[in-house]
GROMACS .gro file of N, CA and C in nm:
model
  294
    1UNK      N    1   0.085  -0.117   0.000
    1UNK     CA    2   0.000   0.000   0.000
    1UNK      C    3   0.090   0.124   0.000
    2UNK      N    4   0.069   0.210  -0.095
    2UNK     CA    5   0.151   0.330  -0.109
    2UNK      C    6   0.105   0.438  -0.012
    3UNK      N    7   0.201   0.520   0.029
    3UNK     CA    8   0.170   0.633   0.117
    3UNK      C    9   0.116   0.747   0.032
    4UNK      N   10   0.010   0.813   0.080
    4UNK     CA   11  -0.048   0.925   0.007
    4UNK      C   12   0.051   1.041  -0.001
    5UNK      N   13   0.044   1.116  -0.112
    5UNK     CA   14   0.130   1.232  -0.129
    5UNK      C   15   0.098   1.333  -0.019
    6UNK      N   16   0.204   1.387   0.041
    6UNK     CA   17   0.187   1.486   0.147
    6UNK      C   18   0.176   1.426   0.286
    7UNK      N   19   0.179   1.295   0.295
    7UNK     CA   20   0.171   1.229   0.426
    7UNK      C   21   0.295   1.144   0.444
    8UNK      N   22   0.336   1.130   0.565
    8UNK     CA   23   0.454   1.048   0.593
    8UNK      C   24   0.422   0.949   0.703
    9UNK      N   25   0.521   0.867   0.732
    9UNK     CA   26   0.505   0.771   0.840
    9UNK      C   27   0.507   0.840   0.976
   10UNK      N   28   0.548   0.968   0.979
   10UNK     CA   29   0.554   1.043   1.104
   10UNK      C   30   0.480   1.175   1.083
   11UNK      N   31   0.349   1.177   1.102
   11UNK     CA   32   0.272   1.299   1.077
   11UNK      C   33   0.309   1.415   1.170
   12UNK      N   34   0.376   1.387   1.281
   12UNK     CA   35   0.417   1.492   1.374
   12UNK      C   36   0.564   1.530   1.354
   13UNK      N   37   0.619   1.500   1.238
   13UNK     CA   38   0.760   1.528   1.209
   13UNK      C   39   0.786   1.677   1.190
   14UNK      N   40   0.904   1.708   1.142
   14UNK     CA   41   0.947   1.846   1.122
   14UNK      C   42   0.852   1.917   1.027
   15UNK      N   43   0.805   2.038   1.064
   15UNK     CA   44   0.715   2.112   0.975
   15UNK      C   45   0.782   2.146   0.842
   16UNK      N   46   0.704   2.152   0.736
   16UNK     CA   47   0.755   2.183   0.603
   16UNK      C   48   0.825   2.319   0.606
   17UNK      N   49   0.942   2.326   0.543
   17UNK     CA   50   1.016   2.452   0.536
   17UNK      C   51   1.113   2.475   0.650
   18UNK      N   52   1.106   2.393   0.753
   18UNK     CA   53   1.197   2.407   0.867
   18UNK      C   54   1.325   2.333   0.834
   19UNK      N   55   1.442   2.404   0.840
   19UNK     CA   56   1.567   2.334   0.808
   19UNK      C   57   1.599   2.230   0.915
   20UNK      N   58   1.667   2.124   0.872
   20UNK     CA   59   1.704   2.024   0.971
   20UNK      C   60   1.814   2.078   1.062
   21UNK      N   61   1.840   2.009   1.169
   21UNK     CA   62   1.933   2.057   1.272
   21UNK      C   63   2.074   2.077   1.216
   22UNK      N   64   2.121   1.983   1.135
   22UNK     CA   65   2.256   1.994   1.078
   22UNK      C   66   2.268   2.116   0.988
   23UNK      N   67   2.166   2.142   0.906
   23UNK     CA   68   2.168   2.258   0.817
   23UNK      C   69   2.170   2.387   0.898
   24UNK      N   70   2.088   2.393   0.999
   24UNK     CA   71   2.082   2.513   1.084
   24UNK      C   72   2.216   2.538   1.152
   25UNK      N   73   2.276   2.433   1.208
   25UNK     CA   74   2.405   2.447   1.276
   25UNK      C   75   2.515   2.488   1.178
   26UNK      N   76   2.512   2.433   1.058
   26UNK     CA   77   2.613   2.468   0.958
   26UNK      C   78   2.600   2.613   0.916
   27UNK      N   79   2.479   2.659   0.894
   27UNK     CA   80   2.457   2.800   0.857
   27UNK      C   81   2.502   2.894   0.969
   28UNK      N   82   2.472   2.859   1.092
   28UNK     CA   83   2.515   2.942   1.204
   28UNK      C   84   2.667   2.945   1.214
   29UNK      N   85   2.731   2.831   1.195
   29UNK     CA   86   2.877   2.823   1.201
   29UNK      C   87   2.939   2.909   1.091
   30UNK      N   88   2.886   2.898   0.968
   30UNK     CA   89   2.938   2.978   0.856
   30UNK      C   90   2.919   3.127   0.882
   31UNK      N   91   2.804   3.165   0.935
   31UNK     CA   92   2.779   3.307   0.963
   31UNK      C   93   2.881   3.360   1.064
   32UNK      N   94   2.909   3.281   1.167
   32UNK     CA   95   3.008   3.322   1.267
   32UNK      C   96   3.148   3.329   1.206
   33UNK      N   97   3.182   3.230   1.124
   33UNK     CA   98   3.313   3.227   1.060
   33UNK      C   99   3.334   3.350   0.972
   34UNK      N  100   3.233   3.383   0.894
   34UNK     CA  101   3.242   3.500   0.806
   34UNK      C  102   3.252   3.628   0.888
   35UNK      N  103   3.173   3.638   0.994
   35UNK     CA  104   3.176   3.758   1.079
   35UNK      C  105   3.314   3.775   1.143
   36UNK      N  106   3.373   3.666   1.190
   36UNK     CA  107   3.505   3.673   1.255
   36UNK      C  108   3.616   3.709   1.156
   37UNK      N  109   3.597   3.674   1.030
   37UNK     CA  110   3.702   3.693   0.929
   37UNK      C  111   3.667   3.800   0.826
   38UNK      N  112   3.577   3.887   0.860
   38UNK     CA  113   3.529   3.987   0.765
   38UNK      C  114   3.642   4.074   0.709
   39UNK      N  115   3.729   4.124   0.796
   39UNK     CA  116   3.840   4.210   0.750
   39UNK      C  117   3.933   4.134   0.655
   40UNK      N  118   3.964   4.009   0.689
   40UNK     CA  119   4.052   3.930   0.602
   40UNK      C  120   3.986   3.903   0.467
   41UNK      N  121   3.857   3.874   0.469
   41UNK     CA  122   3.784   3.851   0.344
   41UNK      C  123   3.789   3.976   0.258
   42UNK      N  124   3.770   4.093   0.319
   42UNK     CA  125   3.777   4.218   0.244
   42UNK      C  126   3.917   4.238   0.185
   43UNK      N  127   4.021   4.210   0.261
   43UNK     CA  128   4.159   4.223   0.210
   43UNK      C  129   4.181   4.127   0.093
   44UNK      N  130   4.133   4.005   0.109
   44UNK     CA  131   4.149   3.906   0.002
   44UNK      C  132   4.076   3.949  -0.124
   45UNK      N  133   3.957   4.004  -0.109
   45UNK     CA  134   3.884   4.053  -0.225
   45UNK      C  135   3.959   4.165  -0.296
   46UNK      N  136   4.013   4.257  -0.219
   46UNK     CA  137   4.088   4.369  -0.279
   46UNK      C  138   4.212   4.320  -0.352
   47UNK      N  139   4.269   4.210  -0.309
   47UNK     CA  140   4.390   4.156  -0.371
   47UNK      C  141   4.361   4.085  -0.504
   48UNK      N  142   4.236   4.053  -0.530
   48UNK     CA  143   4.200   3.982  -0.653
   48UNK      C  144   4.199   4.077  -0.772
   49UNK      N  145   4.216   4.018  -0.890
   49UNK     CA  146   4.197   4.094  -1.014
   49UNK      C  147   4.050   4.134  -1.022
   50UNK      N  148   4.020   4.248  -1.085
   50UNK     CA  149   3.881   4.294  -1.091
   50UNK      C  150   3.783   4.188  -1.142
   51UNK      N  151   3.822   4.114  -1.246
   51UNK     CA  152   3.734   4.010  -1.302
   51UNK      C  153   3.702   3.905  -1.196
   52UNK      N  154   3.805   3.858  -1.127
   52UNK     CA  155   3.786   3.755  -1.024
   52UNK      C  156   3.704   3.809  -0.907
   53UNK      N  157   3.726   3.936  -0.872
   53UNK     CA  158   3.651   3.999  -0.763
   53UNK      C  159   3.502   4.001  -0.797
   54UNK      N  160   3.470   4.037  -0.921
   54UNK     CA  161   3.329   4.040  -0.963
   54UNK      C  162   3.266   3.901  -0.958
   55UNK      N  163   3.342   3.800  -0.995
   55UNK     CA  164   3.289   3.663  -0.990
   55UNK      C  165   3.254   3.625  -0.847
   56UNK      N  166   3.343   3.656  -0.753
   56UNK     CA  167   3.319   3.624  -0.612
   56UNK      C  168   3.200   3.704  -0.559
   57UNK      N  169   3.195   3.835  -0.591
   57UNK     CA  170   3.084   3.917  -0.544
   57UNK      C  171   2.951   3.869  -0.599
   58UNK      N  172   2.951   3.823  -0.723
   58UNK     CA  173   2.827   3.768  -0.781
   58UNK      C  174   2.783   3.645  -0.703
   59UNK      N  175   2.878   3.562  -0.665
   59UNK     CA  176   2.844   3.442  -0.587
   59UNK      C  177   2.789   3.479  -0.450
   60UNK      N  178   2.846   3.584  -0.388
   60UNK     CA  179   2.793   3.630  -0.259
   60UNK      C  180   2.651   3.683  -0.276
   61UNK      N  181   2.626   3.754  -0.385
   61UNK     CA  182   2.494   3.815  -0.407
   61UNK      C  183   2.383   3.712  -0.418
   62UNK      N  184   2.417   3.591  -0.458
   62UNK     CA  185   2.316   3.486  -0.468
   62UNK      C  186   2.250   3.458  -0.333
   63UNK      N  187   2.321   3.491  -0.225
   63UNK     CA  188   2.270   3.464  -0.093
   63UNK      C  189   2.208   3.586  -0.027
   64UNK      N  190   2.215   3.702  -0.095
   64UNK     CA  191   2.164   3.824  -0.033
   64UNK      C  192   2.054   3.891  -0.112
   65UNK      N  193   2.042   3.861  -0.241
   65UNK     CA  194   1.939   3.924  -0.322
   65UNK      C  195   1.844   3.818  -0.376
   66UNK      N  196   1.717   3.851  -0.386
   66UNK     CA  197   1.621   3.753  -0.439
   66UNK      C  198   1.649   3.722  -0.586
   67UNK      N  199   1.627   3.600  -0.623
   67UNK     CA  200   1.650   3.559  -0.761
   67UNK      C  201   1.526   3.591  -0.845
   68UNK      N  202   1.552   3.636  -0.966
   68UNK     CA  203   1.443   3.662  -1.059
   68UNK      C  204   1.390   3.529  -1.110
   69UNK      N  205   1.261   3.520  -1.123
   69UNK     CA  206   1.201   3.399  -1.176
   69UNK      C  207   1.126   3.434  -1.303
   70UNK      N  208   1.133   3.345  -1.399
   70UNK     CA  209   1.061   3.370  -1.523
   70UNK      C  210   0.911   3.352  -1.498
   71UNK      N  211   0.834   3.428  -1.572
   71UNK     CA  212   0.690   3.422  -1.558
   71UNK      C  213   0.630   3.394  -1.695
   72UNK      N  214   0.545   3.298  -1.700
   72UNK     CA  215   0.477   3.265  -1.825
   72UNK      C  216   0.338   3.326  -1.823
   73UNK      N  217   0.301   3.390  -1.931
   73UNK     CA  218   0.168   3.448  -1.940
   73UNK      C  219   0.099   3.395  -2.065
   74UNK      N  220  -0.022   3.351  -2.047
   74UNK     CA  221  -0.099   3.306  -2.163
   74UNK      C  222  -0.219   3.398  -2.176
   75UNK      N  223  -0.247   3.437  -2.297
   75UNK     CA  224  -0.358   3.528  -2.324
   75UNK      C  225  -0.451   3.461  -2.424
   76UNK      N  226  -0.577   3.450  -2.388
   76UNK     CA  227  -0.678   3.399  -2.480
   76UNK      C  228  -0.728   3.517  -2.562
   77UNK      N  229  -0.671   3.534  -2.680
   77UNK     CA  230  -0.700   3.649  -2.764
   77UNK      C  231  -0.848   3.656  -2.799
   78UNK      N  232  -0.911   3.543  -2.810
   78UNK     CA  233  -1.053   3.539  -2.847
   78UNK      C  234  -1.142   3.610  -2.745
   79UNK      N  235  -1.099   3.614  -2.619
   79UNK     CA  236  -1.181   3.673  -2.513
   79UNK      C  237  -1.154   3.821  -2.491
   80UNK      N  238  -1.052   3.877  -2.559
   80UNK     CA  239  -1.017   4.018  -2.539
   80UNK      C  240  -1.105   4.109  -2.623
   81UNK      N  241  -1.134   4.225  -2.567
   81UNK     CA  242  -1.202   4.328  -2.646
   81UNK      C  243  -1.099   4.392  -2.739
   82UNK      N  244  -1.147   4.469  -2.837
   82UNK     CA  245  -1.054   4.538  -2.927
   82UNK      C  246  -0.962   4.632  -2.849
   83UNK      N  247  -1.017   4.697  -2.747
   83UNK     CA  248  -0.937   4.790  -2.666
   83UNK      C  249  -0.829   4.714  -2.588
   84UNK      N  250  -0.865   4.600  -2.529
   84UNK     CA  251  -0.767   4.520  -2.454
   84UNK      C  252  -0.660   4.466  -2.548
   85UNK      N  253  -0.702   4.420  -2.666
   85UNK     CA  254  -0.607   4.368  -2.762
   85UNK      C  255  -0.509   4.477  -2.806
   86UNK      N  256  -0.561   4.596  -2.829
   86UNK     CA  257  -0.475   4.709  -2.867
   86UNK      C  258  -0.375   4.741  -2.757
   87UNK      N  259  -0.418   4.734  -2.633
   87UNK     CA  260  -0.331   4.760  -2.519
   87UNK      C  261  -0.218   4.656  -2.512
   88UNK      N  262  -0.252   4.529  -2.534
   88UNK     CA  263  -0.151   4.423  -2.532
   88UNK      C  264  -0.050   4.445  -2.644
   89UNK      N  265  -0.098   4.478  -2.762
   89UNK     CA  266  -0.008   4.503  -2.876
   89UNK      C  267   0.083   4.622  -2.847
   90UNK      N  268   0.027   4.727  -2.789
   90UNK     CA  269   0.108   4.845  -2.755
   90UNK      C  270   0.219   4.810  -2.656
   91UNK      N  271   0.188   4.730  -2.555
   91UNK     CA  272   0.289   4.691  -2.457
   91UNK      C  273   0.399   4.604  -2.517
   92UNK      N  274   0.359   4.514  -2.606
   92UNK     CA  275   0.457   4.425  -2.668
   92UNK      C  276   0.549   4.504  -2.761
   93UNK      N  277   0.494   4.598  -2.833
   93UNK     CA  278   0.573   4.671  -2.933
   93UNK      C  279   0.636   4.799  -2.879
   94UNK      N  280   0.618   4.827  -2.751
   94UNK     CA  281   0.675   4.948  -2.693
   94UNK      C  282   0.827   4.947  -2.708
   95UNK      N  283   0.881   5.053  -2.761
   95UNK     CA  284   1.026   5.065  -2.777
   95UNK      C  285   1.079   5.004  -2.904
   96UNK      N  286   0.992   4.942  -2.983
   96UNK     CA  287   1.035   4.883  -3.111
   96UNK      C  288   1.005   4.983  -3.222
   97UNK      N  289   1.107   5.015  -3.299
   97UNK     CA  290   1.086   5.106  -3.412
   97UNK      C  291   1.044   5.026  -3.533
   98UNK      N  292   0.935   5.067  -3.592
   98UNK     CA  293   0.884   4.995  -3.710
   98UNK      C  294   0.910   5.076  -3.834
   0.00000   0.00000   0.00000
């Protein structure tokens, strides 16, 4: 008998989205390590070539800025009024020289 999706053998287990203990401890350890070595990290960054510095800074930014996600939009053209259709066309062609 298969287990239903969304149910486990331990219904009182860790709530969804809660990191496990090892992950939490590792993140805390890394945060402390970085805080203790902040000046050295800054010196090391300054010592890098500009290209390499940008690569490292980009990697750091992955943990501090939200990631953009693609969005798919579907439009049922048959249901649009002429005014709505014109508005969609205007938005799509904005900035395009014809």
